Coordinates of C-alpha atoms in Angstrom, one line a residue:
X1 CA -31.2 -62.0 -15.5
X2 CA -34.2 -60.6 -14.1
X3 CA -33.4 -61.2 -10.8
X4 CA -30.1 -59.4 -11.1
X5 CA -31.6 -56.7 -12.2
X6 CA -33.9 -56.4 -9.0
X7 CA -31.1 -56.7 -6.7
X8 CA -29.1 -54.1 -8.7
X9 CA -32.2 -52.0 -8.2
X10 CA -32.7 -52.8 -4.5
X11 CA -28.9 -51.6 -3.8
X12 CA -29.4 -48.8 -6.0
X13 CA -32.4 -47.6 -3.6
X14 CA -30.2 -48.5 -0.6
X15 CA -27.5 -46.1 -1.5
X16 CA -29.7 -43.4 -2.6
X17 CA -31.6 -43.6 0.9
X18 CA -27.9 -43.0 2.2
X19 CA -27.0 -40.5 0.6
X20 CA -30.4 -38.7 1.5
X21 CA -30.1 -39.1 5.0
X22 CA -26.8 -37.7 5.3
X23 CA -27.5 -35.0 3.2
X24 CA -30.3 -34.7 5.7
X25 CA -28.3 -34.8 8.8
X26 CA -25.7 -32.5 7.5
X27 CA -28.2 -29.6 6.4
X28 CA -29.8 -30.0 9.9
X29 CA -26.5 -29.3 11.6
X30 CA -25.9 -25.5 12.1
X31 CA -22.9 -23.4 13.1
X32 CA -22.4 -20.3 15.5
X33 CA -19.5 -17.9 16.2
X34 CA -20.0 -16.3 19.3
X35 CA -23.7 -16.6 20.0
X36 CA -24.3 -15.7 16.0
X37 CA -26.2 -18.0 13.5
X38 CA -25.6 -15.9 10.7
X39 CA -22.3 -14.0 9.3
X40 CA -21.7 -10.4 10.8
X41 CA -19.0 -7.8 11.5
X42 CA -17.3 -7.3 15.1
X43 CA -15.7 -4.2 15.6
X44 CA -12.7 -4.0 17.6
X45 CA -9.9 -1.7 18.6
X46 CA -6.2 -2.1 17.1
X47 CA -3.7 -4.0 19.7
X48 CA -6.5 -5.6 21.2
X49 CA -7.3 -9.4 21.2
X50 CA -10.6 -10.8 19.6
X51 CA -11.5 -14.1 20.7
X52 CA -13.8 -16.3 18.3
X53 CA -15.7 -18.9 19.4
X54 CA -17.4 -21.8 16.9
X55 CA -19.8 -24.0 17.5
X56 CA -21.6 -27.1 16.0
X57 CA -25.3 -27.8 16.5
X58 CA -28.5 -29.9 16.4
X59 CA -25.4 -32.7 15.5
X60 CA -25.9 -36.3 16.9
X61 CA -22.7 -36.9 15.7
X62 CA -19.1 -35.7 16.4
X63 CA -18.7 -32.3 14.0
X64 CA -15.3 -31.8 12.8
X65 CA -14.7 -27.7 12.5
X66 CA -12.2 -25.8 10.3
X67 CA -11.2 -21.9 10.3
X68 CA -9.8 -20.3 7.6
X69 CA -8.7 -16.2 7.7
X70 CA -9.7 -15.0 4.2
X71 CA -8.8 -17.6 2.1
X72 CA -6.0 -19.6 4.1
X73 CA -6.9 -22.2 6.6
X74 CA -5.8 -21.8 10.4
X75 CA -3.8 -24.9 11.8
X76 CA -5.7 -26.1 14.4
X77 CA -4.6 -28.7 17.2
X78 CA -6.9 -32.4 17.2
X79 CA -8.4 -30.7 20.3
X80 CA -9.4 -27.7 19.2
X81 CA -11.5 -29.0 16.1
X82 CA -14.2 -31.0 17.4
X83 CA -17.9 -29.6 18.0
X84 CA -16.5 -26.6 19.6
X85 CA -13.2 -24.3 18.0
X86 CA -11.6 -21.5 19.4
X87 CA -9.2 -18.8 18.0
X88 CA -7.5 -15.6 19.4
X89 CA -6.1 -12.8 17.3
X90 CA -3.6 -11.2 19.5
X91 CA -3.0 -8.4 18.9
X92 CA -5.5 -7.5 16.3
X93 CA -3.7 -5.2 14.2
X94 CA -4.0 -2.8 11.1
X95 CA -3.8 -5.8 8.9
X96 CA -6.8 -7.9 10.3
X97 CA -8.8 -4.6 9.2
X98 CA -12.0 -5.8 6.9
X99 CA -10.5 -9.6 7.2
X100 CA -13.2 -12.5 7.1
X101 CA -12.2 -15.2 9.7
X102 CA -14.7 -18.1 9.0
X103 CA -16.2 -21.8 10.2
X104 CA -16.9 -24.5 8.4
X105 CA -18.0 -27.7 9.5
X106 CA -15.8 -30.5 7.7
X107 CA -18.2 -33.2 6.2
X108 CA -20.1 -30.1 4.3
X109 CA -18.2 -26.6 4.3
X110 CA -21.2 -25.1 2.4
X111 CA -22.5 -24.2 6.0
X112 CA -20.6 -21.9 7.5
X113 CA -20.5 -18.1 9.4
X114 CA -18.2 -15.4 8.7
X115 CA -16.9 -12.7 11.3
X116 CA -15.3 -9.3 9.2
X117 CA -13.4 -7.7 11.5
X118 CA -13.8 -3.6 11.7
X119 CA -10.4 -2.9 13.2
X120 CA -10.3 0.9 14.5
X121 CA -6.7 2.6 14.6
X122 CA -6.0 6.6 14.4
X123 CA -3.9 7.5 12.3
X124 CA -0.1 8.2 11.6
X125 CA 0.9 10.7 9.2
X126 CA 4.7 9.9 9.7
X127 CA 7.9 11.7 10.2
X128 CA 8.6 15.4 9.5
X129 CA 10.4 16.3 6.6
X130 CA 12.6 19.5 5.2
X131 CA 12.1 20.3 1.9
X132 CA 14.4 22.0 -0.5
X133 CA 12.9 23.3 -3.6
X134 CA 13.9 25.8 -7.0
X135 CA 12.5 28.9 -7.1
X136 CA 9.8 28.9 -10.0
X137 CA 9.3 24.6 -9.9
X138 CA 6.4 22.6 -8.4
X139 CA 6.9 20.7 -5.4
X140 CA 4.2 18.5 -3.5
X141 CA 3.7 17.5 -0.1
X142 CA 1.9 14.5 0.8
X143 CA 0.7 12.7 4.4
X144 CA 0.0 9.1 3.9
X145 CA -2.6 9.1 6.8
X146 CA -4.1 5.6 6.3
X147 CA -6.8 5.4 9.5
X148 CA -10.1 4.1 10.6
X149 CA -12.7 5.8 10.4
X150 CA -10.9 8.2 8.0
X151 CA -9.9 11.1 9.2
X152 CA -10.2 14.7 8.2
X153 CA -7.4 17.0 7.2
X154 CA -6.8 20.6 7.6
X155 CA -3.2 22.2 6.2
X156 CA -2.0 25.3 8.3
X157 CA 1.4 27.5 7.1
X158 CA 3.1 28.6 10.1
X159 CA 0.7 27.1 12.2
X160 CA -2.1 29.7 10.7
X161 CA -4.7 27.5 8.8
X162 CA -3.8 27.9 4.6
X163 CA -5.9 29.7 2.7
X164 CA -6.0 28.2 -0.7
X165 CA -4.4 30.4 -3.5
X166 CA -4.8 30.2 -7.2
X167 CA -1.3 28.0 -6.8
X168 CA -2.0 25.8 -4.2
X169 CA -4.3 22.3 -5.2
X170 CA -5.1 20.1 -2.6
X171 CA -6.4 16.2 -2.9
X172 CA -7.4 13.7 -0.6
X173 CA -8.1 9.9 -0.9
X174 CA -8.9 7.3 1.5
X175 CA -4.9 7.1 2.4
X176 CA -3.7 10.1 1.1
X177 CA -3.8 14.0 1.5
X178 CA -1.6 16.1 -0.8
X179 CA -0.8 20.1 -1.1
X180 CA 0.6 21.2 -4.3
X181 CA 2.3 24.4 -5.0
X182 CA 2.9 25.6 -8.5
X183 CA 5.5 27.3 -9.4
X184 CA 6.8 28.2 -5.6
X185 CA 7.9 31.4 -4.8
X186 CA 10.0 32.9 -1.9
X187 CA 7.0 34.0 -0.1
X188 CA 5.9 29.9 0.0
X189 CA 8.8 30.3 2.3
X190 CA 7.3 28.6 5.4
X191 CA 6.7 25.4 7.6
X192 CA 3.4 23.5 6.2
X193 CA 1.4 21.3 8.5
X194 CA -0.5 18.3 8.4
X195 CA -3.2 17.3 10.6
X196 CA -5.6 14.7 10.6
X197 CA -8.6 13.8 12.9
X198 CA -10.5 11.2 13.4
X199 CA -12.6 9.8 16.4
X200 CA -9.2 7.4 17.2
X201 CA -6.7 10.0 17.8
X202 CA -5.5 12.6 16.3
X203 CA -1.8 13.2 14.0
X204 CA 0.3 15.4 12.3
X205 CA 3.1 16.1 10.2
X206 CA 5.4 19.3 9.4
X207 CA 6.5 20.2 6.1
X208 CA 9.8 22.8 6.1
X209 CA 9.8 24.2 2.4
X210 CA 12.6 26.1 1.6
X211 CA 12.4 28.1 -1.6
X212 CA 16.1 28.5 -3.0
X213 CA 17.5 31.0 -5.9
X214 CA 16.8 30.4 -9.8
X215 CA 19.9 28.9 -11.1
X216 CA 20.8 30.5 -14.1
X217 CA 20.5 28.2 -16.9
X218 CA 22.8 28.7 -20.0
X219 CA 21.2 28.0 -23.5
X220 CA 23.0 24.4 -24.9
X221 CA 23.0 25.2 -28.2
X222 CA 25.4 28.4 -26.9
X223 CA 27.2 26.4 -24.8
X224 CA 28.0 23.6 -27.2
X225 CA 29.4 26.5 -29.8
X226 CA 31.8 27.8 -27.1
X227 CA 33.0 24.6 -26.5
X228 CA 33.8 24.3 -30.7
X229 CA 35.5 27.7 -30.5
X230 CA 38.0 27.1 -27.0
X231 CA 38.5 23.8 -28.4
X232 CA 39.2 25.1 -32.7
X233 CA 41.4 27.9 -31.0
X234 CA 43.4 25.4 -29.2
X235 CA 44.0 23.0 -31.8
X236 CA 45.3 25.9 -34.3
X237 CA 47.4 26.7 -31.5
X238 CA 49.1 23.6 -31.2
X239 CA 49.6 23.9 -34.8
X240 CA 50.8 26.6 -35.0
X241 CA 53.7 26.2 -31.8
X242 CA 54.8 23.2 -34.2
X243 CA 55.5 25.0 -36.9
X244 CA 57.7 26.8 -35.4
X245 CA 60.0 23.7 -33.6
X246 CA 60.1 22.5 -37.2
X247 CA 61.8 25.4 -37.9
X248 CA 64.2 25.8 -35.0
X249 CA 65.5 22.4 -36.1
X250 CA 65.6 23.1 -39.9
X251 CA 69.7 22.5 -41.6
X252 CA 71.3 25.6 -42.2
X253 CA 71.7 24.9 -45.8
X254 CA 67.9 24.4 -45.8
X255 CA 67.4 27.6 -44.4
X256 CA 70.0 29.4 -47.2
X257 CA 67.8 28.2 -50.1
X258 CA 64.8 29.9 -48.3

């Protein structure tokens, strides 16, 4: 029993001695993407191609590599993945903007380096529009002007820059700029612009507001009662009319005793 025991121990020690070297070897292996030990941010144009480079090191051993882009994994071909990984994005696009592309080395994927891509693009406000609106009714226009760095705005009616009146509101977030006119008048009567800037390019959009009459709106409740009176009046009517055929075809000794 005893001696059981010790060799139970001794292969006990054995596999703990394993497990500490390896843990040893893998922590002594390091990564790189493109010359970088530690995760940073490469900033890059849009419809341009990044090229990402991995790298295992201080390995004695054959490093298997992965590379995921946020949280899905990039298929990779057998050799592409050993020691040494490459990847293109091509072309970087809109999309990739603040993605994390990242390494990982198989056996332990706690060491790792991350690339965030800054993805520059200008921006694009869209198409321009014609816009028909009631006199006396709010109406907003809005550029969706989505860039990188953000751009500026500036609004300008009939290409004079707007000077904002107690009925015009403007906001602005990262993607959106927005004009609002309350209660528009005929003298809003105009073509609105919108222009952004940034250090990408520059974009803009026209707005052609057209302010149209009041419609006259009738009151319902007066409406509904006119309908009750056209539609009593003809019903009496009808009534009426056949009181009269009934008569027209009345016997003649029916009509003495009357």
């Amino acid at each position: 029993m005893m001696a059981q025991r010790s060799r139970l121990t001794a292969s006990c020690r054995v596999h703990i001695l394993m497990l500490c070297f390896l843990a040893h070897v893998a922590t002594g292996v390091e990564l790189s993407v493109n010359n970088h030990n530690d995760d940073f941010t490469l900033t890059i144009s849009s419809g341009s191609l990044a090229s990402l480079s991995c790298l295992a090191q201080n390995s004695s051993q054959a490093e298997e590599l992965l590379w995921y882009r946020g949280s899905s994994r990039v298929d990779l071909k057998d050799e592409n993945k050993v020691n040494i990984s490459n990847i293109c994005i091509s072309p970087v696009s809109e999309s990739d903007n603040g993605v994390a592309f990242t390494c990982r080395l198989v056996r332990d994927q706690s060491v790792q380096v991350s690339v965030v891509l800054d993805v520059r693009f200008p921006p694009s406000v869209g198409e321009d529009e014609s816009i028909y609106i009631e006199e006396g009714k709010d109406v907003t226009l809005t550029c969706n002007a989505k860039s990188n760095p953000q751009g500026q705005t500036t609004w300008y009616k009939n290409n004079t820059i707007l000077t904002l009146q107690n009925h015009y509101q403007v906001y602005q977030t990262s993607e959106t700029f927005q004009l609002s006119i309350k209660k528009v008048q005929k003298s809003d009567n105009g073509t609105y612009t919108c222009e952004v800037k940034s250090s990408c390019g520059d974009s803009s959009k026209d707005f052609h507001l057209i302010v149209e009459d009041k419609k006259t709106v009738f009151p319902k409740e007066a409406v509904i009662a006119a309908v009750v009176v056209v539609a009593l009046t003809a019903l009496f009517g009808i009534v009426a009319q056949k009181e009269k055929i009934f008569k027209c075809f009345k016997k003649p000794s029916e009509t003495a005793l009357e």
